[in-house]
JSON list of C-alpha atoms in Angstrom, two decimals:
[
{"chain": "A", "resi": 11, "resn": "MET", "atom": "CA", "xyz": [64.52, -56.47, 21.29]},
{"chain": "A", "resi": 12, "resn": "THR", "atom": "CA", "xyz": [64.44, -54.82, 17.88]},
{"chain": "A", "resi": 13, "resn": "SER", "atom": "CA", "xyz": [60.91, -56.11, 17.22]},
{"chain": "A", "resi": 14, "resn": "TYR", "atom": "CA", "xyz": [59.64, -54.49, 20.46]},
{"chain": "A", "resi": 15, "resn": "VAL", "atom": "CA", "xyz": [61.14, -51.15, 19.45]},
{"chain": "A", "resi": 16, "resn": "ASN", "atom": "CA", "xyz": [59.61, -51.45, 15.99]},
{"chain": "A", "resi": 17, "resn": "TRP", "atom": "CA", "xyz": [56.19, -52.24, 17.47]},
{"chain": "A", "resi": 18, "resn": "LEU", "atom": "CA", "xyz": [56.54, -49.30, 19.86]},
{"chain": "A", "resi": 19, "resn": "LEU", "atom": "CA", "xyz": [57.49, -46.93, 17.02]},
{"chain": "A", "resi": 20, "resn": "TYR", "atom": "CA", "xyz": [54.65, -48.19, 14.82]},
{"chain": "A", "resi": 21, "resn": "GLY", "atom": "CA", "xyz": [52.21, -47.79, 17.73]},
{"chain": "A", "resi": 22, "resn": "VAL", "atom": "CA", "xyz": [53.33, -44.22, 18.48]},
{"chain": "A", "resi": 23, "resn": "GLY", "atom": "CA", "xyz": [53.27, -43.38, 14.77]},
{"chain": "A", "resi": 24, "resn": "GLY", "atom": "CA", "xyz": [49.75, -44.79, 14.46]},
{"chain": "A", "resi": 25, "resn": "ILE", "atom": "CA", "xyz": [48.56, -42.71, 17.42]},
{"chain": "A", "resi": 26, "resn": "VAL", "atom": "CA", "xyz": [50.10, -39.55, 15.90]},
{"chain": "A", "resi": 27, "resn": "VAL", "atom": "CA", "xyz": [48.48, -40.24, 12.51]},
{"chain": "A", "resi": 28, "resn": "ALA", "atom": "CA", "xyz": [45.11, -40.92, 14.16]},
{"chain": "A", "resi": 29, "resn": "GLY", "atom": "CA", "xyz": [45.44, -37.70, 16.19]},
{"chain": "A", "resi": 30, "resn": "MET", "atom": "CA", "xyz": [46.24, -35.67, 13.08]},
{"chain": "A", "resi": 31, "resn": "ALA", "atom": "CA", "xyz": [43.28, -37.20, 11.25]},
{"chain": "A", "resi": 32, "resn": "LEU", "atom": "CA", "xyz": [40.97, -36.22, 14.13]},
{"chain": "A", "resi": 33, "resn": "LEU", "atom": "CA", "xyz": [42.34, -32.67, 14.10]},
{"chain": "A", "resi": 34, "resn": "VAL", "atom": "CA", "xyz": [41.67, -32.36, 10.38]},
{"chain": "A", "resi": 35, "resn": "ALA", "atom": "CA", "xyz": [38.19, -33.88, 10.73]},
{"chain": "A", "resi": 36, "resn": "PHE", "atom": "CA", "xyz": [37.17, -31.53, 13.58]},
{"chain": "A", "resi": 37, "resn": "GLN", "atom": "CA", "xyz": [39.19, -28.42, 12.66]},
{"chain": "A", "resi": 38, "resn": "GLU", "atom": "CA", "xyz": [36.15, -26.18, 12.05]},
{"chain": "A", "resi": 39, "resn": "ARG", "atom": "CA", "xyz": [34.73, -27.05, 15.48]},
{"chain": "A", "resi": 40, "resn": "LEU", "atom": "CA", "xyz": [38.07, -26.18, 17.03]},
{"chain": "A", "resi": 41, "resn": "VAL", "atom": "CA", "xyz": [38.56, -22.94, 15.07]},
{"chain": "A", "resi": 42, "resn": "TYR", "atom": "CA", "xyz": [35.04, -21.46, 15.16]},
{"chain": "A", "resi": 43, "resn": "VAL", "atom": "CA", "xyz": [33.56, -21.07, 18.65]},
{"chain": "A", "resi": 44, "resn": "PRO", "atom": "CA", "xyz": [30.13, -19.40, 18.40]},
{"chain": "A", "resi": 45, "resn": "VAL", "atom": "CA", "xyz": [29.34, -19.98, 22.08]},
{"chain": "A", "resi": 46, "resn": "LEU", "atom": "CA", "xyz": [31.88, -19.54, 24.84]},
{"chain": "A", "resi": 47, "resn": "PRO", "atom": "CA", "xyz": [31.70, -22.20, 27.58]},
{"chain": "A", "resi": 48, "resn": "GLY", "atom": "CA", "xyz": [29.35, -21.05, 30.31]},
{"chain": "A", "resi": 49, "resn": "LEU", "atom": "CA", "xyz": [27.58, -18.46, 28.14]},
{"chain": "A", "resi": 50, "resn": "THR", "atom": "CA", "xyz": [24.46, -18.63, 26.00]},
{"chain": "A", "resi": 51, "resn": "LYS", "atom": "CA", "xyz": [24.32, -18.02, 22.26]},
{"chain": "A", "resi": 52, "resn": "SER", "atom": "CA", "xyz": [21.81, -15.18, 22.74]},
{"chain": "A", "resi": 53, "resn": "TYR", "atom": "CA", "xyz": [22.94, -11.60, 23.31]},
{"chain": "A", "resi": 54, "resn": "SER", "atom": "CA", "xyz": [23.61, -10.78, 26.96]},
{"chain": "A", "resi": 55, "resn": "ILE", "atom": "CA", "xyz": [23.18, -7.04, 26.30]},
{"chain": "A", "resi": 56, "resn": "THR", "atom": "CA", "xyz": [22.12, -4.79, 23.45]},
{"chain": "A", "resi": 57, "resn": "PRO", "atom": "CA", "xyz": [23.49, -1.40, 22.39]},
{"chain": "A", "resi": 58, "resn": "ALA", "atom": "CA", "xyz": [20.47, 0.22, 24.10]},
{"chain": "A", "resi": 59, "resn": "ARG", "atom": "CA", "xyz": [21.84, -0.87, 27.48]},
{"chain": "A", "resi": 60, "resn": "LEU", "atom": "CA", "xyz": [24.93, 1.25, 26.79]},
{"chain": "A", "resi": 61, "resn": "ARG", "atom": "CA", "xyz": [22.66, 4.11, 25.63]},
{"chain": "A", "resi": 62, "resn": "LEU", "atom": "CA", "xyz": [23.66, 3.67, 22.00]},
{"chain": "A", "resi": 63, "resn": "SER", "atom": "CA", "xyz": [21.20, 4.38, 19.20]},
{"chain": "A", "resi": 64, "resn": "TYR", "atom": "CA", "xyz": [20.92, 1.34, 16.92]},
{"chain": "A", "resi": 65, "resn": "GLU", "atom": "CA", "xyz": [18.87, -0.60, 14.41]},
{"chain": "A", "resi": 66, "resn": "ASP", "atom": "CA", "xyz": [18.50, -4.36, 14.06]},
{"chain": "A", "resi": 67, "resn": "VAL", "atom": "CA", "xyz": [19.36, -5.30, 10.47]},
{"chain": "A", "resi": 68, "resn": "TRP", "atom": "CA", "xyz": [18.69, -8.65, 8.80]},
{"chain": "A", "resi": 69, "resn": "LEU", "atom": "CA", "xyz": [20.60, -9.67, 5.68]},
{"chain": "A", "resi": 70, "resn": "ARG", "atom": "CA", "xyz": [20.78, -12.75, 3.44]},
{"chain": "A", "resi": 71, "resn": "SER", "atom": "CA", "xyz": [24.10, -14.16, 2.29]},
{"chain": "A", "resi": 72, "resn": "ALA", "atom": "CA", "xyz": [24.61, -15.43, -1.26]},
{"chain": "A", "resi": 73, "resn": "ASP", "atom": "CA", "xyz": [23.75, -18.97, -0.18]},
{"chain": "A", "resi": 74, "resn": "GLY", "atom": "CA", "xyz": [20.53, -17.87, 1.58]},
{"chain": "A", "resi": 75, "resn": "VAL", "atom": "CA", "xyz": [21.69, -17.88, 5.22]},
{"chain": "A", "resi": 76, "resn": "ARG", "atom": "CA", "xyz": [19.90, -15.24, 7.33]},
{"chain": "A", "resi": 77, "resn": "LEU", "atom": "CA", "xyz": [22.37, -12.92, 9.09]},
{"chain": "A", "resi": 78, "resn": "HIS", "atom": "CA", "xyz": [21.86, -10.47, 11.93]},
{"chain": "A", "resi": 79, "resn": "ALA", "atom": "CA", "xyz": [23.67, -7.16, 12.35]},
{"chain": "A", "resi": 80, "resn": "TRP", "atom": "CA", "xyz": [23.47, -4.00, 14.44]},
{"chain": "A", "resi": 81, "resn": "PHE", "atom": "CA", "xyz": [23.79, -0.57, 12.85]},
{"chain": "A", "resi": 82, "resn": "ILE", "atom": "CA", "xyz": [24.95, 1.59, 15.77]},
{"chain": "A", "resi": 83, "resn": "LYS", "atom": "CA", "xyz": [24.68, 5.31, 15.17]},
{"chain": "A", "resi": 84, "resn": "LEU", "atom": "CA", "xyz": [26.67, 8.14, 16.69]},
{"chain": "A", "resi": 85, "resn": "PHE", "atom": "CA", "xyz": [23.42, 10.15, 16.84]},
{"chain": "A", "resi": 86, "resn": "PRO", "atom": "CA", "xyz": [19.87, 8.93, 16.03]},
{"chain": "A", "resi": 87, "resn": "GLU", "atom": "CA", "xyz": [19.72, 10.74, 12.67]},
{"chain": "A", "resi": 88, "resn": "CYS", "atom": "CA", "xyz": [23.46, 10.57, 12.04]},
{"chain": "A", "resi": 89, "resn": "ARG", "atom": "CA", "xyz": [24.71, 10.53, 8.48]},
{"chain": "A", "resi": 90, "resn": "GLY", "atom": "CA", "xyz": [28.41, 10.01, 8.10]},
{"chain": "A", "resi": 91, "resn": "PRO", "atom": "CA", "xyz": [31.24, 7.52, 7.86]},
{"chain": "A", "resi": 92, "resn": "THR", "atom": "CA", "xyz": [30.51, 4.02, 9.07]},
{"chain": "A", "resi": 93, "resn": "ILE", "atom": "CA", "xyz": [32.98, 1.42, 10.32]},
{"chain": "A", "resi": 94, "resn": "LEU", "atom": "CA", "xyz": [32.22, -2.11, 9.24]},
{"chain": "A", "resi": 95, "resn": "PHE", "atom": "CA", "xyz": [33.13, -4.17, 12.31]},
{"chain": "A", "resi": 96, "resn": "PHE", "atom": "CA", "xyz": [33.92, -7.88, 11.93]},
{"chain": "A", "resi": 97, "resn": "GLN", "atom": "CA", "xyz": [34.18, -9.54, 15.31]},
{"chain": "A", "resi": 98, "resn": "GLU", "atom": "CA", "xyz": [36.99, -11.88, 16.19]},
{"chain": "A", "resi": 99, "resn": "ASN", "atom": "CA", "xyz": [36.33, -15.52, 17.00]},
{"chain": "A", "resi": 100, "resn": "ALA", "atom": "CA", "xyz": [34.52, -16.80, 20.10]},
{"chain": "A", "resi": 101, "resn": "GLY", "atom": "CA", "xyz": [31.40, -15.17, 21.46]},
{"chain": "A", "resi": 102, "resn": "ASN", "atom": "CA", "xyz": [29.13, -12.75, 19.65]},
{"chain": "A", "resi": 103, "resn": "ILE", "atom": "CA", "xyz": [28.78, -9.06, 18.81]},
{"chain": "A", "resi": 104, "resn": "ALA", "atom": "CA", "xyz": [27.29, -8.27, 22.24]},
{"chain": "A", "resi": 105, "resn": "HIS", "atom": "CA", "xyz": [30.65, -9.15, 23.80]},
{"chain": "A", "resi": 106, "resn": "ARG", "atom": "CA", "xyz": [32.31, -6.38, 21.73]},
{"chain": "A", "resi": 107, "resn": "LEU", "atom": "CA", "xyz": [29.91, -3.55, 22.59]},
{"chain": "A", "resi": 108, "resn": "GLU", "atom": "CA", "xyz": [32.14, -1.83, 25.15]},
{"chain": "A", "resi": 109, "resn": "MET", "atom": "CA", "xyz": [34.98, -1.64, 22.63]},
{"chain": "A", "resi": 110, "resn": "VAL", "atom": "CA", "xyz": [32.57, -0.36, 19.97]},
{"chain": "A", "resi": 111, "resn": "ARG", "atom": "CA", "xyz": [31.25, 2.30, 22.37]},
{"chain": "A", "resi": 112, "resn": "ILE", "atom": "CA", "xyz": [34.81, 3.55, 22.85]},
{"chain": "A", "resi": 113, "resn": "MET", "atom": "CA", "xyz": [35.40, 3.49, 19.06]},
{"chain": "A", "resi": 114, "resn": "ILE", "atom": "CA", "xyz": [32.29, 5.60, 18.49]},
{"chain": "A", "resi": 115, "resn": "GLN", "atom": "CA", "xyz": [33.40, 8.13, 21.12]},
{"chain": "A", "resi": 116, "resn": "LYS", "atom": "CA", "xyz": [36.97, 8.40, 19.84]},
{"chain": "A", "resi": 117, "resn": "LEU", "atom": "CA", "xyz": [36.34, 8.21, 16.08]},
{"chain": "A", "resi": 118, "resn": "HIS", "atom": "CA", "xyz": [32.93, 9.98, 15.92]},
{"chain": "A", "resi": 119, "resn": "CYS", "atom": "CA", "xyz": [31.40, 7.57, 13.44]},
{"chain": "A", "resi": 120, "resn": "ASN", "atom": "CA", "xyz": [28.70, 4.94, 13.03]},
{"chain": "A", "resi": 121, "resn": "VAL", "atom": "CA", "xyz": [29.45, 1.22, 13.39]},
{"chain": "A", "resi": 122, "resn": "PHE", "atom": "CA", "xyz": [27.90, -1.66, 11.46]},
{"chain": "A", "resi": 123, "resn": "MET", "atom": "CA", "xyz": [28.44, -4.92, 13.43]},
{"chain": "A", "resi": 124, "resn": "LEU", "atom": "CA", "xyz": [27.85, -8.21, 11.62]},
{"chain": "A", "resi": 125, "resn": "SER", "atom": "CA", "xyz": [27.09, -11.41, 13.47]},
{"chain": "A", "resi": 126, "resn": "TYR", "atom": "CA", "xyz": [28.57, -14.22, 11.36]},
{"chain": "A", "resi": 127, "resn": "ARG", "atom": "CA", "xyz": [26.54, -17.32, 10.52]},
{"chain": "A", "resi": 128, "resn": "GLY", "atom": "CA", "xyz": [26.17, -19.51, 13.59]},
{"chain": "A", "resi": 129, "resn": "TYR", "atom": "CA", "xyz": [27.04, -16.63, 15.93]},
{"chain": "A", "resi": 130, "resn": "GLY", "atom": "CA", "xyz": [24.48, -14.65, 17.94]},
{"chain": "A", "resi": 131, "resn": "GLU", "atom": "CA", "xyz": [21.09, -14.51, 16.22]},
{"chain": "A", "resi": 132, "resn": "SER", "atom": "CA", "xyz": [22.39, -15.42, 12.75]},
{"chain": "A", "resi": 133, "resn": "ASP", "atom": "CA", "xyz": [21.36, -18.78, 11.29]},
{"chain": "A", "resi": 134, "resn": "GLY", "atom": "CA", "xyz": [23.65, -21.48, 9.97]},
{"chain": "A", "resi": 135, "resn": "TYR", "atom": "CA", "xyz": [26.93, -23.00, 11.07]},
{"chain": "A", "resi": 136, "resn": "PRO", "atom": "CA", "xyz": [30.31, -21.23, 10.80]},
{"chain": "A", "resi": 137, "resn": "SER", "atom": "CA", "xyz": [32.90, -22.28, 8.23]},
{"chain": "A", "resi": 138, "resn": "GLN", "atom": "CA", "xyz": [35.66, -20.39, 6.45]},
{"chain": "A", "resi": 139, "resn": "HIS", "atom": "CA", "xyz": [33.75, -20.39, 3.17]},
{"chain": "A", "resi": 140, "resn": "GLY", "atom": "CA", "xyz": [30.52, -19.29, 4.89]},
{"chain": "A", "resi": 141, "resn": "ILE", "atom": "CA", "xyz": [32.12, -16.46, 6.87]},
{"chain": "A", "resi": 142, "resn": "THR", "atom": "CA", "xyz": [33.72, -15.20, 3.67]},
{"chain": "A", "resi": 143, "resn": "ARG", "atom": "CA", "xyz": [30.26, -15.08, 2.06]},
{"chain": "A", "resi": 144, "resn": "ASP", "atom": "CA", "xyz": [28.90, -13.24, 5.12]},
{"chain": "A", "resi": 145, "resn": "ALA", "atom": "CA", "xyz": [31.61, -10.60, 4.88]},
{"chain": "A", "resi": 146, "resn": "GLN", "atom": "CA", "xyz": [30.92, -10.21, 1.15]},
{"chain": "A", "resi": 147, "resn": "VAL", "atom": "CA", "xyz": [27.29, -9.28, 1.88]},
{"chain": "A", "resi": 148, "resn": "CYS", "atom": "CA", "xyz": [28.46, -6.37, 4.03]},
{"chain": "A", "resi": 149, "resn": "LEU", "atom": "CA", "xyz": [31.20, -5.33, 1.64]},
{"chain": "A", "resi": 150, "resn": "SER", "atom": "CA", "xyz": [28.67, -5.12, -1.18]},
{"chain": "A", "resi": 151, "resn": "LEU", "atom": "CA", "xyz": [26.61, -2.52, 0.73]},
{"chain": "A", "resi": 152, "resn": "GLY", "atom": "CA", "xyz": [28.71, 0.35, -0.60]},
{"chain": "A", "resi": 153, "resn": "SER", "atom": "CA", "xyz": [32.08, 1.48, -1.91]},
{"chain": "A", "resi": 154, "resn": "LEU", "atom": "CA", "xyz": [34.72, 0.66, 0.67]},
{"chain": "A", "resi": 155, "resn": "ILE", "atom": "CA", "xyz": [38.37, 1.37, 1.25]},
{"chain": "A", "resi": 156, "resn": "LEU", "atom": "CA", "xyz": [40.59, -0.55, 3.63]},
{"chain": "A", "resi": 157, "resn": "THR", "atom": "CA", "xyz": [42.63, 1.43, 6.09]},
{"chain": "A", "resi": 158, "resn": "PHE", "atom": "CA", "xyz": [44.44, 0.40, 9.22]},
{"chain": "A", "resi": 159, "resn": "ARG", "atom": "CA", "xyz": [44.15, 2.26, 12.50]},
{"chain": "A", "resi": 160, "resn": "SER", "atom": "CA", "xyz": [45.54, 1.76, 15.96]},
{"chain": "A", "resi": 161, "resn": "PHE", "atom": "CA", "xyz": [44.02, 3.17, 19.10]},
{"chain": "A", "resi": 162, "resn": "SER", "atom": "CA", "xyz": [44.41, 2.65, 22.81]},
{"chain": "A", "resi": 163, "resn": "CYS", "atom": "CA", "xyz": [41.45, 1.01, 24.49]},
{"chain": "A", "resi": 164, "resn": "LEU", "atom": "CA", "xyz": [41.38, 0.31, 28.22]},
{"chain": "A", "resi": 165, "resn": "GLY", "atom": "CA", "xyz": [45.16, 0.17, 28.41]},
{"chain": "A", "resi": 166, "resn": "SER", "atom": "CA", "xyz": [45.55, -2.22, 25.48]},
{"chain": "A", "resi": 167, "resn": "CYS", "atom": "CA", "xyz": [46.40, -1.37, 21.92]},
{"chain": "A", "resi": 168, "resn": "TYR", "atom": "CA", "xyz": [44.11, -2.84, 19.28]},
{"chain": "A", "resi": 169, "resn": "TYR", "atom": "CA", "xyz": [45.23, -2.95, 15.68]},
{"chain": "A", "resi": 170, "resn": "LEU", "atom": "CA", "xyz": [42.16, -3.16, 13.53]},
{"chain": "A", "resi": 171, "resn": "GLY", "atom": "CA", "xyz": [41.56, -3.44, 9.86]},
{"chain": "A", "resi": 172, "resn": "ILE", "atom": "CA", "xyz": [38.83, -0.85, 9.68]},
{"chain": "A", "resi": 173, "resn": "LEU", "atom": "CA", "xyz": [36.56, -0.60, 6.69]},
{"chain": "A", "resi": 174, "resn": "PHE", "atom": "CA", "xyz": [35.06, 2.83, 6.15]},
{"chain": "A", "resi": 175, "resn": "PHE", "atom": "CA", "xyz": [31.97, 3.25, 4.05]},
{"chain": "A", "resi": 176, "resn": "LEU", "atom": "CA", "xyz": [32.72, 6.02, 1.62]},
{"chain": "A", "resi": 177, "resn": "THR", "atom": "CA", "xyz": [29.08, 6.37, 0.79]},
{"chain": "A", "resi": 178, "resn": "TRP", "atom": "CA", "xyz": [27.02, 8.40, 3.21]},
{"chain": "A", "resi": 179, "resn": "ILE", "atom": "CA", "xyz": [24.36, 6.24, 4.74]},
{"chain": "A", "resi": 180, "resn": "GLY", "atom": "CA", "xyz": [21.23, 7.89, 6.12]},
{"chain": "A", "resi": 181, "resn": "SER", "atom": "CA", "xyz": [19.40, 4.95, 7.56]},
{"chain": "A", "resi": 182, "resn": "ILE", "atom": "CA", "xyz": [20.93, 1.63, 6.62]},
{"chain": "A", "resi": 183, "resn": "GLY", "atom": "CA", "xyz": [17.77, -0.19, 7.65]},
{"chain": "A", "resi": 184, "resn": "SER", "atom": "CA", "xyz": [15.71, 1.59, 5.00]},
{"chain": "A", "resi": 185, "resn": "SER", "atom": "CA", "xyz": [18.12, 0.70, 2.19]},
{"chain": "A", "resi": 186, "resn": "LEU", "atom": "CA", "xyz": [18.34, -2.99, 3.08]},
{"chain": "A", "resi": 187, "resn": "SER", "atom": "CA", "xyz": [15.69, -5.65, 2.81]},
{"chain": "A", "resi": 188, "resn": "LYS", "atom": "CA", "xyz": [14.57, -6.90, 6.19]},
{"chain": "A", "resi": 189, "resn": "ASP", "atom": "CA", "xyz": [13.26, -10.43, 6.56]}
]
């Protein structure tokens, strides 16, 4: 009887260890979801569809990965503070446009939206190290200060770490190299 219990415990323990090993091996595929099930990787809409003035911006990360971003302006020739918007996981920057439109209306500022590697039109595959490099490219565009804001959006309260560019940016596309 004791040998059957031992075999059962060893079997269950082996299954748990194998399951944990699989979780560790595939953790980046579980954490980073560039494409939501049932949706395509490409952008379903652009800021123009919401009547927002914007520029397509192409950047290169430190390891050479080509990144896509949108510089959405309050007004076509708007110079002023810019929010650096890092999207949350799953989907792409097009899925956040309605929230960004509300941010622009309430905060009266420009928004720079980065599409991480592997998301949207950016090249590469997402990883924690890679996404950190992608964020560093945007942070190096100017002097930044981190502030936290809360605002009500469609009945929900979003707490965002908002990065304001302290430098005044005329046309971000003219100051960046486009590929």
